[in-house]
Coordinates of C-alpha atoms in Angstrom, one line a residue:
M1 CA -25.7 -30.7 -1.2
I2 CA -23.3 -33.3 0.3
I3 CA -20.6 -30.7 -1.5
D4 CA -21.9 -27.3 0.0
V5 CA -21.9 -29.5 3.4
Q6 CA -18.2 -30.0 3.5
L7 CA -17.7 -26.9 1.6
L8 CA -18.9 -25.4 4.5
F9 CA -17.2 -27.4 7.0
D10 CA -13.4 -26.3 5.3
M11 CA -14.5 -23.4 6.3
G12 CA -15.2 -23.6 9.3
L13 CA -11.9 -25.7 9.8
I14 CA -9.5 -23.3 7.9
I15 CA -11.7 -19.9 10.5
V16 CA -11.3 -21.9 13.7
F17 CA -7.5 -22.8 13.3
S18 CA -6.8 -19.5 12.0
T19 CA -8.1 -18.1 15.3
I20 CA -6.4 -19.9 17.4
L21 CA -3.1 -19.6 15.7
A22 CA -3.5 -15.6 15.6
Y23 CA -4.6 -15.5 19.6
I24 CA -0.8 -17.3 19.4
A25 CA 0.9 -14.9 17.0
R26 CA -0.5 -12.1 18.8
A27 CA 1.0 -13.7 21.9
L28 CA 4.4 -13.4 20.2
K29 CA 4.0 -10.1 18.3
Q30 CA 3.8 -12.1 14.9
P31 CA 2.1 -10.5 11.9
L32 CA -1.9 -12.5 11.5
V33 CA -0.8 -12.5 7.7
V34 CA 1.5 -15.4 9.1
A35 CA -0.6 -17.2 11.2
Y36 CA -3.0 -17.9 8.5
V37 CA -0.8 -18.9 6.3
I38 CA 0.5 -21.4 8.8
S39 CA -3.3 -22.6 9.7
G40 CA -3.1 -23.4 5.8
I41 CA 0.0 -25.2 5.8
I42 CA -1.6 -27.3 8.9
L43 CA -4.9 -28.2 7.2
G44 CA -3.6 -28.6 3.7
P45 CA -2.0 -32.2 1.9
L46 CA 1.2 -30.5 3.6
G47 CA -0.1 -30.9 6.8
L48 CA -3.4 -33.3 8.6
G49 CA -4.4 -33.3 5.2
L50 CA -7.5 -32.5 6.7
I51 CA -8.4 -30.1 3.7
V52 CA -8.2 -32.0 0.4
N53 CA -9.5 -29.1 -3.0
S54 CA -9.3 -25.8 -1.9
A55 CA -10.2 -25.1 -5.2
E56 CA -13.6 -24.5 -3.8
I57 CA -11.8 -22.9 -0.8
M58 CA -10.2 -20.6 -3.3
V59 CA -13.2 -18.8 -5.2
L60 CA -14.3 -17.6 -1.5
A61 CA -10.2 -16.9 -1.4
E62 CA -10.7 -14.1 -4.1
L63 CA -13.3 -12.5 -3.0
G64 CA -11.6 -11.9 0.3
V65 CA -9.0 -9.9 -2.4
A66 CA -12.2 -8.7 -4.6
F67 CA -13.7 -6.6 -1.2
L68 CA -10.2 -5.9 0.5
L69 CA -9.9 -3.8 -3.3
F70 CA -13.0 -1.9 -3.0
G71 CA -12.0 -1.2 0.1
I72 CA -8.7 0.9 -1.9
G73 CA -10.8 2.1 -4.8
L74 CA -12.8 3.7 -1.8
E75 CA -10.6 5.6 0.0
I76 CA -8.4 7.1 -3.0
D77 CA -8.9 10.7 -4.3
Y78 CA -8.5 10.9 -7.4
K79 CA -6.4 14.2 -7.7
A80 CA -3.9 12.7 -5.1
L81 CA -4.1 9.6 -7.7
K82 CA -3.7 11.8 -11.2
N83 CA -0.2 13.3 -8.6
V84 CA 1.0 10.1 -8.9
G85 CA 0.3 8.7 -11.4
I86 CA 2.6 9.3 -14.1
V87 CA 5.3 8.7 -10.9
S88 CA 3.7 5.0 -10.7
A89 CA 2.9 4.5 -14.4
S90 CA 6.9 5.3 -15.4
G91 CA 8.3 3.1 -12.2
A92 CA 6.9 0.4 -12.5
C93 CA 7.5 0.1 -16.2
I94 CA 11.1 0.3 -16.2
Q95 CA 10.5 -2.1 -12.7
M96 CA 8.6 -4.2 -14.6
I97 CA 11.1 -4.8 -17.5
L98 CA 14.5 -4.9 -15.4
T99 CA 12.7 -8.0 -13.3
F100 CA 11.4 -10.0 -16.4
I101 CA 14.7 -9.6 -18.1
F102 CA 16.5 -10.5 -14.4
G103 CA 13.9 -14.3 -13.7
Y104 CA 14.4 -14.7 -17.6
M105 CA 18.9 -14.7 -17.4
V106 CA 18.0 -17.0 -14.0
A107 CA 16.3 -19.4 -15.4
F108 CA 18.3 -19.6 -19.1
F109 CA 20.5 -21.0 -16.7
F110 CA 18.7 -24.0 -15.7
S111 CA 17.3 -26.6 -17.1
I112 CA 13.5 -24.8 -18.1
S113 CA 12.2 -24.8 -22.2
P114 CA 12.2 -21.8 -24.0
M115 CA 8.3 -20.8 -22.7
E116 CA 8.8 -21.6 -18.9
R117 CA 10.9 -19.5 -18.7
I118 CA 8.4 -16.4 -19.9
Y119 CA 6.8 -17.7 -16.6
I120 CA 9.5 -17.2 -14.8
A121 CA 9.7 -13.7 -15.6
L122 CA 6.7 -13.0 -14.9
L123 CA 6.7 -13.5 -11.1
A124 CA 9.6 -11.6 -10.5
S125 CA 7.8 -9.1 -12.5
F126 CA 4.2 -8.7 -10.1
S127 CA 3.8 -8.1 -7.0
S128 CA 1.0 -8.8 -4.4
T129 CA -1.8 -6.6 -4.7
M130 CA -3.6 -7.7 -1.7
I131 CA -0.6 -8.3 0.6
V132 CA 0.3 -4.9 0.0
T133 CA -2.7 -3.4 0.4
K134 CA -3.6 -5.5 4.0
L135 CA -0.5 -4.5 5.6
L136 CA -0.9 -0.4 4.5
V137 CA -4.1 -0.7 5.2
D138 CA -3.1 -2.5 9.0
K139 CA -0.8 0.3 9.9
K140 CA -2.3 3.3 8.2
E141 CA 0.0 3.9 5.6
I142 CA -2.7 4.1 2.6
R143 CA -3.1 7.5 2.0
T144 CA 1.0 8.2 3.2
L145 CA 2.9 9.6 0.0
H146 CA 4.5 6.5 -0.8
G147 CA 1.3 4.8 0.4
R148 CA -0.2 6.5 -2.9
I149 CA 2.2 5.4 -4.8
M150 CA 2.4 2.2 -3.9
I151 CA -0.7 1.9 -5.3
G152 CA -0.9 3.2 -9.0
I153 CA 2.4 0.7 -8.6
L154 CA -0.3 -2.4 -8.0
I155 CA -2.6 -1.3 -10.6
F156 CA -0.3 -1.1 -13.1
Q157 CA 0.9 -4.4 -12.6
D158 CA -2.4 -6.0 -12.3
L159 CA -3.3 -4.3 -16.0
A160 CA -0.1 -6.1 -17.0
A161 CA -0.7 -9.5 -15.2
I162 CA -4.0 -9.3 -17.0
I163 CA -2.6 -8.4 -20.5
S164 CA -0.3 -11.7 -20.2
I165 CA -3.6 -13.7 -19.1
S166 CA -5.5 -12.1 -22.6
Y167 CA -1.9 -12.3 -25.0
L168 CA -0.7 -16.7 -22.8
N169 CA -4.7 -17.2 -23.3
A170 CA -4.5 -16.6 -26.4
I171 CA -1.4 -18.3 -27.8
G172 CA -1.7 -20.7 -31.2
R173 CA -4.9 -18.5 -31.3
L174 CA -3.5 -14.6 -31.1
S175 CA -4.4 -12.2 -33.2
P176 CA -3.3 -8.9 -34.3
N177 CA -6.4 -6.9 -32.5
L178 CA -6.8 -9.0 -29.8
L179 CA -4.3 -6.1 -27.3
G180 CA -6.1 -3.6 -28.7
M181 CA -9.4 -5.4 -27.6
V182 CA -7.8 -5.3 -23.5
F183 CA -6.3 -2.5 -24.1
I184 CA -10.0 -0.9 -25.2
N185 CA -12.3 -2.7 -22.5
G186 CA -10.2 -1.1 -20.0
I187 CA -10.3 2.2 -20.7
G188 CA -14.0 1.1 -21.1
L189 CA -14.4 0.0 -17.7
F190 CA -12.7 3.4 -15.9
S191 CA -14.8 5.5 -17.4
L192 CA -18.0 3.9 -16.7
A193 CA -16.9 4.0 -12.9
I194 CA -16.3 8.6 -13.6
L195 CA -19.0 9.4 -15.8
L196 CA -20.9 6.8 -12.6
N197 CA -19.2 8.8 -10.3
R198 CA -19.7 12.7 -11.8
F199 CA -23.3 11.6 -12.9
F200 CA -25.2 8.6 -11.7
F201 CA -24.5 8.0 -7.6
P202 CA -24.6 11.6 -6.4
R203 CA -28.6 12.1 -6.5
V204 CA -28.7 7.9 -6.0
L205 CA -27.0 7.6 -2.9
D206 CA -28.3 10.5 -1.4
Y207 CA -31.9 9.1 -1.9
A208 CA -30.1 6.2 -0.8
A209 CA -28.2 6.9 2.4
T210 CA -32.0 8.2 3.9
N211 CA -32.2 4.0 4.3
H212 CA -29.8 2.0 5.4
D213 CA -30.6 -0.6 4.1
I214 CA -30.5 0.5 0.8
F215 CA -27.8 2.3 0.4
F216 CA -26.1 -1.0 1.4
L217 CA -27.3 -3.2 -0.8
T218 CA -26.5 -0.2 -3.9
A219 CA -23.4 -0.4 -1.8
I220 CA -23.1 -4.3 -2.8
T221 CA -24.6 -3.6 -6.2
T222 CA -22.5 -2.1 -7.6
F223 CA -19.5 -4.2 -6.4
F224 CA -20.9 -7.6 -8.0
F225 CA -21.6 -5.2 -11.5
F226 CA -18.4 -4.2 -11.8
I227 CA -16.9 -7.9 -10.7
S228 CA -19.1 -9.5 -13.4
L229 CA -19.1 -6.8 -15.5
S230 CA -14.9 -6.9 -15.6
Y231 CA -15.1 -11.0 -15.4
I232 CA -17.6 -11.0 -18.0
L233 CA -14.6 -8.3 -20.1
G234 CA -12.1 -10.7 -19.5
F235 CA -10.6 -9.3 -16.5
S236 CA -9.9 -10.6 -13.0
I237 CA -12.4 -9.4 -10.3
A238 CA -9.7 -7.9 -8.3
I239 CA -10.3 -5.2 -11.3
G240 CA -13.3 -4.7 -11.3
A241 CA -13.5 -4.6 -7.3
F242 CA -11.5 -1.7 -8.0
I243 CA -13.0 -0.1 -10.9
A244 CA -16.4 -0.6 -8.7
G245 CA -15.0 1.9 -5.9
L246 CA -13.3 4.4 -7.6
A247 CA -17.2 4.3 -9.2
L248 CA -18.7 5.4 -5.3
A249 CA -15.5 7.4 -4.0
N250 CA -14.9 11.4 -2.5
F251 CA -18.4 10.7 -1.4
P252 CA -19.2 11.6 2.2
Y253 CA -20.7 8.4 2.8
N254 CA -17.7 6.4 1.8
I255 CA -17.0 5.7 6.0
E256 CA -20.0 4.5 5.5
I257 CA -19.7 2.0 2.8
I258 CA -16.3 0.7 4.2
G259 CA -17.1 -0.9 8.3
E260 CA -20.0 -2.4 6.1
A261 CA -17.7 -3.8 4.2
R262 CA -14.9 -4.5 7.0
A263 CA -16.2 -7.2 7.8
L264 CA -16.7 -8.8 5.4
R265 CA -13.1 -7.9 3.9
D266 CA -11.4 -9.1 6.5
F267 CA -13.5 -12.6 6.6
F268 CA -12.8 -13.5 3.5
S269 CA -9.1 -12.7 3.3
T270 CA -8.5 -14.7 6.3
I271 CA -9.5 -17.6 4.0
F272 CA -7.4 -16.0 0.9
F273 CA -4.4 -16.1 3.2
S274 CA -4.8 -19.6 4.6
T275 CA -5.6 -21.4 1.2
L276 CA -2.1 -19.5 -0.1
G277 CA -0.7 -22.2 2.7
M278 CA -2.4 -25.5 1.2
Q279 CA -1.0 -24.3 -2.5
L280 CA 2.5 -25.1 -0.4
N281 CA 5.0 -27.7 -1.8
V282 CA 8.4 -28.2 0.2
F283 CA 8.6 -31.1 -1.9
V284 CA 9.3 -29.7 -5.6
L285 CA 12.0 -27.8 -4.0
K286 CA 14.9 -30.3 -3.1
D287 CA 15.5 -30.9 -7.2
M288 CA 15.4 -27.2 -7.9
F289 CA 16.5 -25.9 -4.3
A290 CA 19.2 -24.1 -5.9
F291 CA 17.2 -22.3 -7.7
F292 CA 14.3 -21.5 -6.2
I293 CA 16.8 -19.5 -3.3
L294 CA 18.3 -17.6 -6.3
M295 CA 14.3 -16.9 -7.6
L296 CA 14.0 -15.8 -3.9
V297 CA 16.2 -13.6 -3.4
L298 CA 15.1 -11.9 -7.1
L299 CA 12.0 -11.0 -5.5
I300 CA 12.9 -10.3 -1.9
V301 CA 15.9 -8.7 -2.3
V302 CA 16.8 -7.4 -6.2
K303 CA 13.1 -6.3 -7.2
P304 CA 13.5 -4.2 -3.4
M305 CA 16.8 -3.1 -4.6
L306 CA 15.6 -1.8 -8.3
L307 CA 12.6 0.2 -7.1
I308 CA 14.4 1.8 -3.8
A309 CA 17.6 2.9 -6.8
I310 CA 13.6 4.3 -9.0
Y311 CA 12.7 6.2 -6.5
N312 CA 15.5 8.0 -5.6
I313 CA 17.1 8.7 -9.0
F314 CA 13.5 9.9 -9.4
G315 CA 14.2 12.8 -6.2
Y316 CA 11.3 11.3 -3.7
G317 CA 14.1 10.4 -1.4
S318 CA 15.9 6.9 0.6
K319 CA 13.4 6.6 2.7
T320 CA 10.4 6.9 0.1
A321 CA 12.3 4.8 -1.9
L322 CA 12.4 2.2 0.9
D323 CA 8.9 2.6 1.7
I324 CA 8.2 1.4 -1.7
G325 CA 11.5 -1.3 -2.5
L326 CA 11.0 -3.7 0.9
G327 CA 7.5 -3.0 0.3
L328 CA 6.6 -5.3 -3.5
G329 CA 9.2 -7.4 -3.1
Q330 CA 7.4 -11.0 -2.9
G331 CA 5.8 -12.5 -6.1
S332 CA 1.4 -11.2 -7.2
E333 CA -1.3 -14.1 -6.5
F334 CA -2.0 -13.0 -10.2
M335 CA 0.0 -15.7 -10.6
F336 CA -1.7 -18.4 -9.6
I337 CA -4.5 -17.5 -12.3
I338 CA -1.4 -17.0 -14.7
A339 CA 1.2 -20.3 -13.8
S340 CA -3.0 -22.3 -13.5
L341 CA -2.6 -21.2 -17.3
G342 CA -0.1 -23.0 -18.3
L343 CA 0.0 -25.4 -16.9
L344 CA -3.6 -26.3 -18.5
H345 CA -2.4 -25.0 -22.4
A346 CA 0.9 -27.3 -21.1
H347 CA 2.8 -24.4 -21.6
I348 CA 4.7 -25.1 -18.3
S349 CA 5.4 -28.3 -16.0
N350 CA 4.0 -29.6 -13.0
E351 CA 7.5 -29.5 -11.4
V352 CA 7.5 -25.7 -12.2
Y353 CA 3.6 -24.9 -11.4
S354 CA 4.9 -25.9 -7.4
L355 CA 7.8 -23.6 -7.8
I356 CA 6.1 -20.9 -8.5
I357 CA 3.5 -21.3 -6.6
S358 CA 5.9 -22.1 -3.4
I359 CA 8.4 -19.2 -4.2
I360 CA 5.1 -16.8 -4.1
V361 CA 3.5 -17.6 -0.6
I362 CA 7.2 -18.2 1.4
S363 CA 7.7 -14.7 0.0
I364 CA 4.6 -13.4 1.1
I365 CA 5.3 -14.9 5.0
L366 CA 9.0 -13.3 4.4
T367 CA 6.6 -9.8 3.4
P368 CA 5.4 -8.5 7.5
Y369 CA 9.2 -9.0 7.8
L370 CA 10.1 -6.8 5.9
M371 CA 8.6 -4.2 6.3
R372 CA 9.1 -4.0 9.4
L373 CA 13.4 -4.4 9.0
R374 CA 12.1 -1.8 6.1
D375 CA 11.3 -0.1 9.9
F376 CA 14.9 -1.4 11.2
I377 CA 16.7 0.2 8.4
N378 CA 15.0 4.1 8.5
E379 CA 16.6 4.4 12.9
R380 CA 19.0 3.5 12.9
V381 CA 20.7 3.1 9.4
L382 CA 18.9 6.1 7.9
R383 CA 19.2 8.2 10.3
S384 CA 22.4 7.7 11.9
E385 CA 24.6 10.5 11.0
R386 CA 27.4 8.8 9.1
V387 CA 24.8 7.8 7.2
A388 CA 23.0 11.0 7.1
G389 CA 26.2 12.4 6.2
M390 CA 26.3 10.1 2.6
I391 CA 23.2 10.6 1.3
K392 CA 22.3 13.9 -0.4
N393 CA 19.0 14.6 -1.9
H394 CA 19.6 15.5 -5.8
A395 CA 16.2 16.2 -5.3
I396 CA 16.8 19.4 -2.8
K397 CA 18.2 22.4 -5.3
K398 CA 15.8 21.3 -8.0
L399 CA 12.4 21.7 -6.1
S400 CA 12.7 24.5 -3.4
S401 CA 12.9 27.9 -2.4
L402 CA 14.5 29.3 0.2
P403 CA 15.6 32.8 0.9
K404 CA 18.6 34.3 0.7
K405 CA 18.9 34.7 4.3
I406 CA 16.5 34.5 7.2
K407 CA 17.0 34.6 10.9
D408 CA 13.9 34.7 14.4
H409 CA 12.9 32.6 11.5
I410 CA 9.3 29.1 12.1
V411 CA 10.0 25.7 10.5
V412 CA 6.5 23.1 9.7
I413 CA 7.8 20.0 9.2
G414 CA 4.5 17.7 7.3
C415 CA 2.6 20.0 5.5
H416 CA -1.1 17.5 4.9
R417 CA -4.0 18.0 6.7
T418 CA -2.9 19.7 10.2
G419 CA 0.6 21.0 8.9
S420 CA -1.6 23.2 5.8
L421 CA -3.4 24.7 8.4
V422 CA -1.0 26.0 10.2
I423 CA 0.7 27.1 6.9
N424 CA -2.6 29.3 5.7
Y425 CA -1.8 30.8 9.6
L426 CA 0.9 31.6 9.0
K427 CA 0.9 33.6 5.3
N428 CA -2.7 34.9 6.0
K429 CA -0.8 36.9 9.8
G430 CA 2.9 37.9 7.1
Y431 CA 5.0 35.8 9.1
D432 CA 8.0 35.1 7.7
F433 CA 8.4 30.8 7.1
V434 CA 9.6 27.5 5.6
A435 CA 7.8 24.6 4.7
I436 CA 9.3 21.2 5.0
D437 CA 7.2 17.7 3.5
H438 CA 8.9 15.0 1.1
D439 CA 5.4 15.1 -1.4
P440 CA 7.1 16.9 -4.3
E441 CA 3.1 17.5 -5.3
V442 CA 2.8 19.2 -1.9
I443 CA 6.2 21.1 -2.0
K444 CA 5.2 22.4 -6.5
D445 CA 1.7 24.1 -5.4
L446 CA 3.8 26.4 -2.1
I447 CA 5.9 27.5 -4.9
K448 CA 3.2 28.0 -7.0
R449 CA 1.6 30.1 -4.1
K450 CA 4.8 32.8 -3.8
I451 CA 6.1 29.8 0.2
Y452 CA 9.2 29.6 1.0
A453 CA 9.6 25.9 1.0
I454 CA 11.3 22.7 0.2
Y455 CA 11.0 19.0 -0.5
G456 CA 13.2 16.3 1.6
D457 CA 13.2 14.1 4.8
A458 CA 12.5 15.8 8.1
E459 CA 15.6 13.5 9.1
N460 CA 17.6 14.2 6.6
M461 CA 20.7 17.4 7.5
D462 CA 21.1 18.5 4.9
V463 CA 17.0 19.4 4.8
L464 CA 16.7 21.0 7.7
S465 CA 20.3 23.3 7.6
S466 CA 19.0 24.5 4.6
A467 CA 15.9 25.4 6.4
G468 CA 17.8 27.1 8.7
I469 CA 16.7 25.7 11.7
E470 CA 19.5 26.4 13.1
K471 CA 18.5 29.6 13.7
A472 CA 14.6 28.9 13.4
S473 CA 13.4 30.3 16.5
I474 CA 10.0 27.7 16.1
V475 CA 10.0 24.7 15.3
V476 CA 5.8 23.3 13.7
L477 CA 6.1 18.9 13.8
A478 CA 2.8 18.2 12.1
M479 CA 4.9 14.8 11.4
P480 CA 2.3 11.2 11.5
D481 CA 5.9 9.7 12.1
V482 CA 5.9 10.3 16.0
E483 CA 9.6 8.4 15.5
A484 CA 11.0 11.1 13.0
S485 CA 9.6 14.4 14.9
L486 CA 11.8 12.3 18.3
F487 CA 14.7 12.4 15.9
V488 CA 13.9 16.3 15.0
T489 CA 13.3 17.3 18.3
S490 CA 17.0 15.5 19.3
K491 CA 19.2 17.0 16.3
L492 CA 17.1 20.9 16.8
K493 CA 18.1 20.4 21.1
K494 CA 22.3 20.1 19.5
V495 CA 21.7 22.6 16.9
N496 CA 19.9 24.9 18.0
P497 CA 18.4 25.0 21.4
G498 CA 16.6 27.7 22.2
A499 CA 14.5 27.3 19.6
R500 CA 10.6 26.3 20.7
I501 CA 8.8 22.5 19.6
L502 CA 5.5 22.4 18.5
A503 CA 4.9 19.1 18.1
I504 CA 1.3 16.8 17.1
A505 CA 0.7 13.0 18.8
H506 CA -1.7 9.9 18.7
T507 CA -1.3 9.2 21.8
E508 CA -0.7 9.8 25.0
E509 CA 2.4 7.8 26.2
E510 CA 3.8 9.4 22.3
A511 CA 3.4 13.5 23.6
K512 CA 4.7 11.8 26.9
K513 CA 7.6 10.5 24.4
L514 CA 7.7 14.3 22.5
H515 CA 7.5 15.8 26.1
I516 CA 10.7 14.1 27.4
A517 CA 12.4 14.6 24.5
G518 CA 12.9 18.7 24.6
C519 CA 9.0 19.2 23.2
D520 CA 7.3 23.1 24.7
F521 CA 4.1 21.4 23.2
V522 CA 3.1 18.1 22.3
I523 CA -1.0 18.5 21.1
I524 CA -3.1 15.4 20.6
P525 CA -5.9 16.3 18.0
E526 CA -8.2 13.3 18.9
I527 CA -8.4 14.4 22.6
A528 CA -8.7 17.8 21.5
S529 CA -11.7 17.3 18.6
S530 CA -12.8 15.3 21.0
E531 CA -12.4 18.1 23.7
K532 CA -13.8 21.1 21.3
L533 CA -16.3 19.0 20.8
V534 CA -17.5 18.5 24.6
D535 CA -17.1 22.2 25.1
G536 CA -19.9 22.9 22.1
I537 CA -22.2 19.5 23.9
S538 CA -22.0 22.5 27.0
Y539 CA -22.2 25.4 25.4
L540 CA -25.3 23.9 23.7
L541 CA -26.3 22.3 27.0
G542 CA -26.3 25.3 28.4
G543 CA -28.3 27.3 25.9
M544 CA -31.1 24.4 26.3
E545 CA -31.5 25.1 30.3
K546 CA -31.8 28.9 29.6

């Protein structure tokens, strides 16, 4: 009973300190994740020492990772994941192999044993599912092209981490069938989720949706069923939680489930980031500072550069490649498990263990700032005329369908949701138009439908010129990124001042910016849908009054 009271007391300290620092971070316009990590540093051995044993807290923190991945699984569109699956898998494999080699080479030049080098190499190979998915959720980028690819990469990295855990745990008693069993168990879990999604849950959820309590308990039961099964099969509970989300994905009730789980996710994820701060040990850095810096550079500089190069070669353009690369420049929470396993089996020393933990914590703290750097590079560097002229999108000619001559046509930039509706309308009415999007799968689909389309970033003047933007009569900016819309508007006013511009915005402030920049018509979808709803209510009420 004393242990239980102590655990509650420790959780209370974490929440109180995290809340106070969150207010300060918000006032200073700093990421909240950093505030949570700092609260752990203050409470842990490095600070006030109020929480000495963080092992029990770490168990609760794992639920934060699990609930976050459960939510990601719920939002997964099977078709969208399938479209980027091969790209994510191939990119992840190339990146993991190269960073593993680089990590091993860095460790080779220091007084580190061969077995410890393997753990250091693994540290360089994986990225943090927890921090990346949280930042993507916070920025509402989960459903974007780079968001889907990043989630795919993280899934394959996590599977590789699980295989690594199984392998390292079995050193000395490794059988030829072990890796095969891991593979079979993984396929079995995914297959079970798909079968339940297709044949079991459609009827169960239809019935459960009639009662709020039963509906919520059904979702939570699915969550705990899969994390328990995952644990029994030797996988992490995080993978089980993600698969549980997949089992419930693509149903009309997902929004309700996500809403119910959000409070639990935020609560446990706060504890997770705080426990990261408790693991930090700066004293070990004084003897291995040069090695620490080199590994940090490998994680936050070299790995992002490799990913940027890989996805540029794959033809995804500089902006998408940059989004992917800078978002994955950190260590993985799976390394806590792998490093603990190495310490348990005497594969690594206490010093190397503390070093690995410190590198992971520091790299995770720096991740939100790398994401801000991404935004800065997008706005200030990639959009500059000099750099835009240097960056040639090598996929333009290979992935485009353009008329030989076109004039007084319509250009639609952004082909998701709003853009797709515009495209369908223009095609049905027989208007001449060209579509632009940076998702290759979308462009391939449009070309199959015999629609003129070109793949590339809207900020790339080569792409805009290829679509004949200088001779267009109307340009529709259906992109979710208002900064990109402002950029295109400014360029269009220079090369084709007579063109009429229609755009979408998310807020009245964004709409005002677009009007000032020169857009002729700006719509805010949220407000427009609300107005339609009010019109519908007014119509129904009017009918009832009559």
